[in-house]
Tab-separated table of C-alpha atoms in Angstrom:
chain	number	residue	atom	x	y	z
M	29	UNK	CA	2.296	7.025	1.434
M	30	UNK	CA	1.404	8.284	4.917
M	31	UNK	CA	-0.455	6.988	7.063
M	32	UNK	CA	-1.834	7.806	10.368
M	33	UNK	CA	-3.744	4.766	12.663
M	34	UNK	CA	-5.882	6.370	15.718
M	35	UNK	CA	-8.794	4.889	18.389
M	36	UNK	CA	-10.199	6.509	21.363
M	37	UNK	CA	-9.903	5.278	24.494
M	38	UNK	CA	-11.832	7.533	27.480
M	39	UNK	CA	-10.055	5.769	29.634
M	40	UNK	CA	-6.761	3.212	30.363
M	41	UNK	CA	-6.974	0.247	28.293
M	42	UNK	CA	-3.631	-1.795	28.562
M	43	UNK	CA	-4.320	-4.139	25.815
M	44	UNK	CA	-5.287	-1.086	23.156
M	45	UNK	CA	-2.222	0.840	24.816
M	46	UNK	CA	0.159	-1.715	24.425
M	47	UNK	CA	-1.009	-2.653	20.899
M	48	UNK	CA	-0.661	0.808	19.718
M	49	UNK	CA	2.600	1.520	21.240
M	50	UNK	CA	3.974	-1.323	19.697
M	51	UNK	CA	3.074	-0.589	16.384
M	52	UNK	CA	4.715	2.923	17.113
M	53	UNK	CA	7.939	1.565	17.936
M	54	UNK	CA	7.773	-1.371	14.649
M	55	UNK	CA	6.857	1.498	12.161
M	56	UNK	CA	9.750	3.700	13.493
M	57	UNK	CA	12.359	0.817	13.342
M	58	UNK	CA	11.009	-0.200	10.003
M	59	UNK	CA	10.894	3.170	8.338
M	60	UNK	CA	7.681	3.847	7.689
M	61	UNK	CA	5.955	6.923	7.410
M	62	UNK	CA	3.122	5.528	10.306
M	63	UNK	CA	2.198	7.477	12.791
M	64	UNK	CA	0.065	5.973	15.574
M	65	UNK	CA	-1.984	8.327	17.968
M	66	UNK	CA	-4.385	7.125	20.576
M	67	UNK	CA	-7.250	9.950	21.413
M	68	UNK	CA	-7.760	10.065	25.323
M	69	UNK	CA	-9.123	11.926	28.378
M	70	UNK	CA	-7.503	9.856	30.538
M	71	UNK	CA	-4.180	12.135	31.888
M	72	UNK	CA	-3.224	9.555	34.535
M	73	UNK	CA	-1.385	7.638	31.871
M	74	UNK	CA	2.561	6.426	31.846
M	75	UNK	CA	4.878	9.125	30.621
M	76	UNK	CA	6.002	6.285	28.733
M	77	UNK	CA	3.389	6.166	26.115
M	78	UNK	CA	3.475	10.265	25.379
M	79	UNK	CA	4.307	10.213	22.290
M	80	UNK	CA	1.494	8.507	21.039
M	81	UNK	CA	-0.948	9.876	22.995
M	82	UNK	CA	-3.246	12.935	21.899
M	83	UNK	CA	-4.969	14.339	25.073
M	84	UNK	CA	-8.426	16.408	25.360
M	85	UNK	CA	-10.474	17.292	28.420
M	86	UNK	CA	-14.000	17.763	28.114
M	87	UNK	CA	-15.460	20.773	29.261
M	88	UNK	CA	-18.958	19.278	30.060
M	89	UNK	CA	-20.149	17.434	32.860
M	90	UNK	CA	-23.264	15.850	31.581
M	91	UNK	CA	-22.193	11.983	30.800
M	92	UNK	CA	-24.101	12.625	27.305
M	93	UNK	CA	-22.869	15.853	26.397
M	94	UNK	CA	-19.090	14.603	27.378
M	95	UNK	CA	-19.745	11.551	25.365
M	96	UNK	CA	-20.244	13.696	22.319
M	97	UNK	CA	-17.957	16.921	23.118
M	98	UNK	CA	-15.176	13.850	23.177
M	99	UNK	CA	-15.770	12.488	20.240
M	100	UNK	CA	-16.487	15.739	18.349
M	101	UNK	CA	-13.307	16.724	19.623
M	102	UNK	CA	-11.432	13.553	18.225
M	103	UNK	CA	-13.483	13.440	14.761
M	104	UNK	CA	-12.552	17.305	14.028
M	105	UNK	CA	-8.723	16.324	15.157
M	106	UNK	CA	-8.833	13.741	12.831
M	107	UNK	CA	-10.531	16.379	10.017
M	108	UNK	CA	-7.462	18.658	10.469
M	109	UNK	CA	-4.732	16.222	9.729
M	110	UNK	CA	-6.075	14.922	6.758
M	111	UNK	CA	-3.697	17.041	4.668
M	112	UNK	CA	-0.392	15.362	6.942
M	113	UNK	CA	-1.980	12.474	5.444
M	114	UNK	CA	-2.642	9.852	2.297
M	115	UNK	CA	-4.738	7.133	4.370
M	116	UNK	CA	-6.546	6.935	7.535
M	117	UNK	CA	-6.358	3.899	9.390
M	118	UNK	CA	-9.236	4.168	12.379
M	119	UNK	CA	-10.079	1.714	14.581
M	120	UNK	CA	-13.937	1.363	14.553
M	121	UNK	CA	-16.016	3.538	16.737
M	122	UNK	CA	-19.100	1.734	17.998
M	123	UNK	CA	-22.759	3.232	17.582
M	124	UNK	CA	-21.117	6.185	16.702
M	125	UNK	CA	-22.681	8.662	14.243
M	126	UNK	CA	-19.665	11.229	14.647
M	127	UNK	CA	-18.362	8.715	12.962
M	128	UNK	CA	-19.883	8.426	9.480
M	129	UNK	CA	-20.781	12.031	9.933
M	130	UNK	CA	-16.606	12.369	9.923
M	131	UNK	CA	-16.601	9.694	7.159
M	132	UNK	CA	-18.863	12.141	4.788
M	133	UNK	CA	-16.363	14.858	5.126
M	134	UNK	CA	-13.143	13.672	5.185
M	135	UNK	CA	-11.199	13.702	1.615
M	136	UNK	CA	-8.872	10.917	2.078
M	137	UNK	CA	-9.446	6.988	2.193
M	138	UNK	CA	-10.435	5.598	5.876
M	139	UNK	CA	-10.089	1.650	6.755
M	140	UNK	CA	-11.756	0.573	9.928
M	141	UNK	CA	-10.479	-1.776	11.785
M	142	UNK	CA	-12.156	-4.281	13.907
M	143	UNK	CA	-11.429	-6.836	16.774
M	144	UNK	CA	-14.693	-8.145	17.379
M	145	UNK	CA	-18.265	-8.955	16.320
M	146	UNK	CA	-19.371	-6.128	17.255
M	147	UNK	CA	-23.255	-6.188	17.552
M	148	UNK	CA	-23.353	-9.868	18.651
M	149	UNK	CA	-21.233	-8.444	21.510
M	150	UNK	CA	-23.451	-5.758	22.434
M	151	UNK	CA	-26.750	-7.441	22.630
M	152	UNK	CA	-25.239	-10.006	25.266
M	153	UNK	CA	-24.879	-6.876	27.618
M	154	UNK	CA	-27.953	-6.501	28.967
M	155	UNK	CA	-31.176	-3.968	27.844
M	156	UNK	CA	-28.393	-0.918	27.290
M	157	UNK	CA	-26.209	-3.305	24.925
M	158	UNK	CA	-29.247	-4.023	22.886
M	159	UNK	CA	-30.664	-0.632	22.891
M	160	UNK	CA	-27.020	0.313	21.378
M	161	UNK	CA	-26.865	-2.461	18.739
M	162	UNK	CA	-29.459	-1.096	17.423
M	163	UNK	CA	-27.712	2.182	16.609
M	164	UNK	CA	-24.788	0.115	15.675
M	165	UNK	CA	-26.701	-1.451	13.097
M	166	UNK	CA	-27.406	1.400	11.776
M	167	UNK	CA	-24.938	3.739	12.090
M	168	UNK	CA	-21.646	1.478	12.602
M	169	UNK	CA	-23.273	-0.479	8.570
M	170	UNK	CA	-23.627	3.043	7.360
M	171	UNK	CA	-19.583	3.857	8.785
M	172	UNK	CA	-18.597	0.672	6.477
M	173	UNK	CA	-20.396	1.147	3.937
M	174	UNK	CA	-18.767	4.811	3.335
M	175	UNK	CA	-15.163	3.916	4.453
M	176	UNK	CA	-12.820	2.467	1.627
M	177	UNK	CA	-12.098	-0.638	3.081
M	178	UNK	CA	-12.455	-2.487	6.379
M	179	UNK	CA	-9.426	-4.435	8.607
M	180	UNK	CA	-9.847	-7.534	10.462
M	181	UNK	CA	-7.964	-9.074	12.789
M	182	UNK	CA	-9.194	-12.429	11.580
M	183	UNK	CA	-10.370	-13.700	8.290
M	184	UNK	CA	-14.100	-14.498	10.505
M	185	UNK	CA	-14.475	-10.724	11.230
M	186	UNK	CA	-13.791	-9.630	7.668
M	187	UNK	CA	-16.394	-11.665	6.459
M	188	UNK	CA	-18.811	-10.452	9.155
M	189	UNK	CA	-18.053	-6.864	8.631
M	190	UNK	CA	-19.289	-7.502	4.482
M	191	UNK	CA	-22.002	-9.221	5.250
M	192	UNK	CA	-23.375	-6.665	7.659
M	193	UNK	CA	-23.176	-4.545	4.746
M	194	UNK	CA	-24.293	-6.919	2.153
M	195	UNK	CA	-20.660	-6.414	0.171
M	196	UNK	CA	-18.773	-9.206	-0.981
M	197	UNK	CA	-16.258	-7.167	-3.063
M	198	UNK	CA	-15.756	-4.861	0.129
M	199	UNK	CA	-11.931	-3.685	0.381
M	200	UNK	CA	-10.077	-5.761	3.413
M	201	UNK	CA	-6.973	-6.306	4.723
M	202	UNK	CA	-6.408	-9.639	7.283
M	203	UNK	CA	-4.005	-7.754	10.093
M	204	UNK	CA	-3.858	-10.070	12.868
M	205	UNK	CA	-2.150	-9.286	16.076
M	206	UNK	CA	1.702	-9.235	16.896
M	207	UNK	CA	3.955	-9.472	19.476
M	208	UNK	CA	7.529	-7.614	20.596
M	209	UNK	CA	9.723	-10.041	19.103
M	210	UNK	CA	12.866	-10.942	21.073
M	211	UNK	CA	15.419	-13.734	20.576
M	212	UNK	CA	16.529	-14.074	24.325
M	213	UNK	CA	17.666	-17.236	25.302
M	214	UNK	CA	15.101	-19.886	26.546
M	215	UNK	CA	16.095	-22.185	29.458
M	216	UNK	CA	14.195	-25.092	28.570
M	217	UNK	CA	13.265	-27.182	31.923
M	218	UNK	CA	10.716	-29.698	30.471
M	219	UNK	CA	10.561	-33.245	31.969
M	220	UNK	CA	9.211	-36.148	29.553
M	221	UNK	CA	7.932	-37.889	33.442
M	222	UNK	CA	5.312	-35.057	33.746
M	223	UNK	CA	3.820	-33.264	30.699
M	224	UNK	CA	3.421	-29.732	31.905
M	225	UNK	CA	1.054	-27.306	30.460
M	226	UNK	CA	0.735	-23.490	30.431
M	227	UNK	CA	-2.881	-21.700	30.451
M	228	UNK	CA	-3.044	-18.170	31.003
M	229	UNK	CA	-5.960	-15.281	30.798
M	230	UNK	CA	-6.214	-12.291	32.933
M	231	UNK	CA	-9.792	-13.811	33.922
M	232	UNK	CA	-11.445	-17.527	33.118
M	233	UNK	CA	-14.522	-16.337	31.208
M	234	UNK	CA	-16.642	-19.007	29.707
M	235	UNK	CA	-15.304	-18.617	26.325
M	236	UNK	CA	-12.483	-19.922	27.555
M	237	UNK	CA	-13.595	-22.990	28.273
M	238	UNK	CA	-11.659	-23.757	31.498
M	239	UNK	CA	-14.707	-25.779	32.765
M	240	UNK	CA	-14.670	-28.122	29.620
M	241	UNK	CA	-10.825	-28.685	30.521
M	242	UNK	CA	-11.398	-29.525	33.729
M	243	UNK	CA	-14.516	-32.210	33.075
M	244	UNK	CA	-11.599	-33.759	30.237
M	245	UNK	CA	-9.187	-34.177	32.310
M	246	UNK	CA	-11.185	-35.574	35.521
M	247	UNK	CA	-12.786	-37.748	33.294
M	248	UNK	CA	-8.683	-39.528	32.368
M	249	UNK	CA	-6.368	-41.440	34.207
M	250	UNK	CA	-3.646	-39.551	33.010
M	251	UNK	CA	-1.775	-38.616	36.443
M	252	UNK	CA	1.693	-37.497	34.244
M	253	UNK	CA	0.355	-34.319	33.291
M	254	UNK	CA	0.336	-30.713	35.382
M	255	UNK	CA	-1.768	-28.073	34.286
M	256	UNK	CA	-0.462	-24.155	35.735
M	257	UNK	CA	-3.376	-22.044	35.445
M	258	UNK	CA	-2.054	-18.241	35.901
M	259	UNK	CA	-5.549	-15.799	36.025
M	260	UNK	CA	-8.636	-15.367	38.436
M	261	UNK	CA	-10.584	-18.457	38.235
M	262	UNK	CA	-14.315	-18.557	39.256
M	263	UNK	CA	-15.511	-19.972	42.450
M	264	UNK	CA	-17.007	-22.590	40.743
M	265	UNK	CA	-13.899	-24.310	38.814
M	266	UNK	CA	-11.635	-23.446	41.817
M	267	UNK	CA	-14.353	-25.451	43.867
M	268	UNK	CA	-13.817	-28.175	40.920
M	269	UNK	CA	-9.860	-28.197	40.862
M	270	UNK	CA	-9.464	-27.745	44.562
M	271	UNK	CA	-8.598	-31.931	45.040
M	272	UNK	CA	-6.905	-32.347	41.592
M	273	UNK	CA	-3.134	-31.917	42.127
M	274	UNK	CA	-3.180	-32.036	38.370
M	275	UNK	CA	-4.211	-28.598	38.943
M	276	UNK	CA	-1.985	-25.756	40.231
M	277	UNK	CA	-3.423	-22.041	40.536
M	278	UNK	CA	-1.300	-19.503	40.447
M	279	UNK	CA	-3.366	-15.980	40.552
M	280	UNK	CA	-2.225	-13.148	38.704
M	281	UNK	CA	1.554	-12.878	37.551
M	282	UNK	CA	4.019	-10.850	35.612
M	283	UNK	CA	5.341	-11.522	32.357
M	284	UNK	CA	8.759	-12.665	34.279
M	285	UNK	CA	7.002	-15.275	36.662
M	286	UNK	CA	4.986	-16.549	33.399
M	287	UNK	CA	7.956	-16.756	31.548
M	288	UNK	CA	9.742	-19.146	34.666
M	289	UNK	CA	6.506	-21.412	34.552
M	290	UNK	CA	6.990	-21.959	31.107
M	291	UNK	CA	10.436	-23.060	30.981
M	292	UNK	CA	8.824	-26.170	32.342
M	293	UNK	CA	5.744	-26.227	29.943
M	294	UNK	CA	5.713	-28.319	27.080
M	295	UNK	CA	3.005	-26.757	25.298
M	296	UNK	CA	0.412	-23.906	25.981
M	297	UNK	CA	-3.104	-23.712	25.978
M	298	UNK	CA	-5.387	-21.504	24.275
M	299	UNK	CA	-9.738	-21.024	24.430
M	300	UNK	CA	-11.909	-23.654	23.836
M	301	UNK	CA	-15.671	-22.077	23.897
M	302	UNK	CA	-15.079	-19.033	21.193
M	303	UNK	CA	-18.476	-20.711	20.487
M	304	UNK	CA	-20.119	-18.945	23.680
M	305	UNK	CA	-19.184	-16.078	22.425
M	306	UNK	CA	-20.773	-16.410	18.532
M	307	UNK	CA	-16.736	-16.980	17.424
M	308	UNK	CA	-14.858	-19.737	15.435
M	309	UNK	CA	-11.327	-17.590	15.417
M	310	UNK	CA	-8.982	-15.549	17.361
M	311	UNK	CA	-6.030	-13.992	17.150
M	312	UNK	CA	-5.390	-13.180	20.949
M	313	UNK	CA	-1.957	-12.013	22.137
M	314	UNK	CA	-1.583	-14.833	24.785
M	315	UNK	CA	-0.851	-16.980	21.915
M	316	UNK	CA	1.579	-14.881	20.213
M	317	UNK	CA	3.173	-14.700	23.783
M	318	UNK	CA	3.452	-18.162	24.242
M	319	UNK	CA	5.379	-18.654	21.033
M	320	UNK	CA	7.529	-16.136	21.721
M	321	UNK	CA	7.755	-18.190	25.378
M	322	UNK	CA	9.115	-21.573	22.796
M	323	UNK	CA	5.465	-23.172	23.409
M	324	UNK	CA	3.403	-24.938	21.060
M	325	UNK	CA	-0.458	-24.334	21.223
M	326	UNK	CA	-2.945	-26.519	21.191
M	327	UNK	CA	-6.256	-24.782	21.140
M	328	UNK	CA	-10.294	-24.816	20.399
M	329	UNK	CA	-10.249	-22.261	17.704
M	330	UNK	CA	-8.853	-21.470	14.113
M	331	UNK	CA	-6.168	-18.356	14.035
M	332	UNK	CA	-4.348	-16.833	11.440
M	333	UNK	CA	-1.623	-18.855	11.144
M	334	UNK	CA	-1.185	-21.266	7.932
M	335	UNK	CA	-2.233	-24.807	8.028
M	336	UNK	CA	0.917	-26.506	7.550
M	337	UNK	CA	2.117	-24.330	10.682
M	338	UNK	CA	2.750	-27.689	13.100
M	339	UNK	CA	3.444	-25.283	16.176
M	340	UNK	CA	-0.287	-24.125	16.298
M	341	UNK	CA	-2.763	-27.063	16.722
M	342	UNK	CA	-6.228	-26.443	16.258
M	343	UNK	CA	-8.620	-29.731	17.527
M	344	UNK	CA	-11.290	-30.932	20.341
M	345	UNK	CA	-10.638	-30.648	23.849
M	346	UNK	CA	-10.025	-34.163	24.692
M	347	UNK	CA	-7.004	-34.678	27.123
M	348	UNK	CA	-5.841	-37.666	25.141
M	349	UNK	CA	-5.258	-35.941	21.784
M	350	UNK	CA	-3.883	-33.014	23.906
M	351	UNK	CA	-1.382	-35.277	25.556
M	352	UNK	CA	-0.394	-36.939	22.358
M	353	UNK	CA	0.189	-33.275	20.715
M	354	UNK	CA	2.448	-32.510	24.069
M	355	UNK	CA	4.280	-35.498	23.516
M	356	UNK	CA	4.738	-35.199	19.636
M	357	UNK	CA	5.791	-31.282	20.709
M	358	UNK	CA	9.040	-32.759	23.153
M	359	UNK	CA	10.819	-33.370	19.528
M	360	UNK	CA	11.603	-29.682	18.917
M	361	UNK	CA	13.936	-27.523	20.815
M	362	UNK	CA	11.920	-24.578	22.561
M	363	UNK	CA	14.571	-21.890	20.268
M	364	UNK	CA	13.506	-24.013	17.309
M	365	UNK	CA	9.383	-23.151	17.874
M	366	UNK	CA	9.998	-19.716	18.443
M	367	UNK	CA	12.191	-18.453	15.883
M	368	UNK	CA	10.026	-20.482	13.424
M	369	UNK	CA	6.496	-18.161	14.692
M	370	UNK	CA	8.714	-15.178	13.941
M	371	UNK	CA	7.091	-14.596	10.548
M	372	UNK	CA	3.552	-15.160	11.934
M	373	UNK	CA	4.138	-13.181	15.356
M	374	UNK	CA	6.111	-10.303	14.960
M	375	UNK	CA	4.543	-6.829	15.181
M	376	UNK	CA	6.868	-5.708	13.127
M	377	UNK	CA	7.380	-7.942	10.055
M	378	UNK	CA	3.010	-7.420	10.446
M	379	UNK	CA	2.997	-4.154	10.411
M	380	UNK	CA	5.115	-3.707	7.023
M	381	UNK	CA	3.031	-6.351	5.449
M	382	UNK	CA	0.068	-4.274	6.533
M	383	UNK	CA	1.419	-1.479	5.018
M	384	UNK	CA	2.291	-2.887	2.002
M	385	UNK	CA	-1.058	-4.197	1.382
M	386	UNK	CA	-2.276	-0.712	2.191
M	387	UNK	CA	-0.867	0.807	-0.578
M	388	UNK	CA	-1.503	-1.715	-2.910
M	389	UNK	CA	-5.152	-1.118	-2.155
M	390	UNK	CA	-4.694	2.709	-2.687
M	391	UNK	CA	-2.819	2.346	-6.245
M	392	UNK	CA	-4.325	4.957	-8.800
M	393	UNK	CA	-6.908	2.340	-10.955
């Protein structure tokens, strides 16, 4: 079969970007007859990502009338590949009635994907959010109610998406995110004196719970351990942390300075307030990437991975069980950790799965 896997994006978004080009590079060294586009306005972007980039300008000034000359735009490019094409794979375009006007039309089978809950989301953004979750209601359960099957990238947002639509028996495919996956060697620096730990966003929001972390570990004795925090932190937690040399800040760094913290980490952190955001799981890249890094992660929410998976540790935030998962974690060689996430990690080993399940879905009955 062919496929074809598009979103819009007016603008740079470096986690949809990098996401998409990924998957472009996995289905080419795989085999697969995937192509991966990403619909944009925005001309300012790498050279590097051309190939999967489909570029239109719109002619109209008006923020409205751009807003729908873009999206008509991208709906009727869509409408003229669909004989290059057996299945559309579209990532979910919010309060859009382009949308399921596109969905009425179009001949072939369409699976939406989605990465978050999406009308929850919108009504914490202010009067405009809940104005538009409104429309989302409607049109975006209209959208999955017409389109053959929706894609989650947990097993939480599957179920969300069918009960928004009041269908159990709804088509769905789990595709949870993947990494690049590279088997370079890992220096491993970890000390058994001083249990160091990795915890990494771009910015602290309060899903991720840094401020819970904090109050656990002030409230120990433990003086062994040595938390690296690599993101913007808020005033208020750097006011918290400014005394604790358990604590060390580190701003905003590359993949290569992450990477040279970690070869002294022992195990990673990952979010633990999902709750503040109406979540239970995730399946965020930091995760994958510290994996990848040889780190174990002990973290506040259910992901993907199976059970019996001993490298992902799902519990409470209290420093003592963290320690005691850190300590149980010093047994395995940092290769060891990685190679054995490769199956649960790996854009590409996801991506043919994802396929596979694709077509499985689209057998003649």
């Amino acid at each position: 079969m062919k496929f074809i896997h598009t979103a819009m994006m007016k603008s740079e978004s470096s986690g949809i970007l990098n996401q998409m080009y990924g998957e472009s590079i996995s289905a080419r060294d795989i085999g697969a007859d995937y192509k991966v586009k990403i619909f944009t306005e925005d001309t300012s972007i790498a050279s590097k990502y051309s190939e999967i980039l489909e570029v239109y300008r719109p002619k109209k000034k008006n923020k409205i009338s751009r807003w729908i000359e873009f999206r008509k735009a991208y709906f009727n490019w869509l409408e003229s590949q669909q004989d290059e094409v057996d299945c559309f794979v579209l990532r979910h375009s919010l309060y859009d009635p382009l949308q399921l006007s596109f969905l009425k039309r179009v001949k072939k089978p369409v699976y939406l994907v989605h990465h978050t809950k999406e009308i929850e989301e919108l009504k914490t953004s202010g009067l405009k959010g809940k104005i538009l979750s409104i429309v989302e209601t409607v049109a975006g359960n209209q959208s999955i109610q017409r389109c053959t099957g929706v894609v989650g990238v947990t097993n939480e947002l599957i179920e969300y998406e069918k009960q928004r639509i009041n269908d159990p028996d709804k088509k769905s495919i789990l595709y949870s995110n993947g990494i690049f996956f590279e088997k370079n060697e890992i220096i491993d620096h970890r000390k058994p004196d001083t249990l160091e730990m990795l915890f990494v966003a771009s910015y602290f929001y309060e899903w991720h719970g840094l401020d819970l972390l904090i109050e656990s570990v002030q409230k120990s004795r433990h003086q062994n351990i040595l938390i690296h925090l690599v993101g913007k932190i808020s005033a208020t937690d750097q006011l918290a942390i400014q005394n604790d040399p358990r604590f060390i800040c580190h701003g905003h760094l590359n993949s290569e300075a992450i990477a040279k913290i970690a070869q002294s980490c022992v195990i990673a952190l990952g979010s633990f307030a999902l709750y503040r955001k109406n979540a239970k799981e995730g399946s965020t890249l930091k995760v994958r990437e510290y994996l990848s890094l040889g780190l174990p992660v002990y973290s506040g929410h259910v992901d993907t991975f199976p059970d019996n998976f001993k490298f992902y540790k799902f519990g409470e935030l209290r420093i003592d069980d963290i320690i005691n998962y850190a300590n149980e974690m010093m047994a395995y060689p940092k290769e060891f950790i990685r190679d054995s996430s490769e199956n649960y990690i790996s854009k590409l080993i996801l991506l043919e799965k994802f396929i596979k399940e694709l077509e499985y879905l689209n057998e003649p009955d």
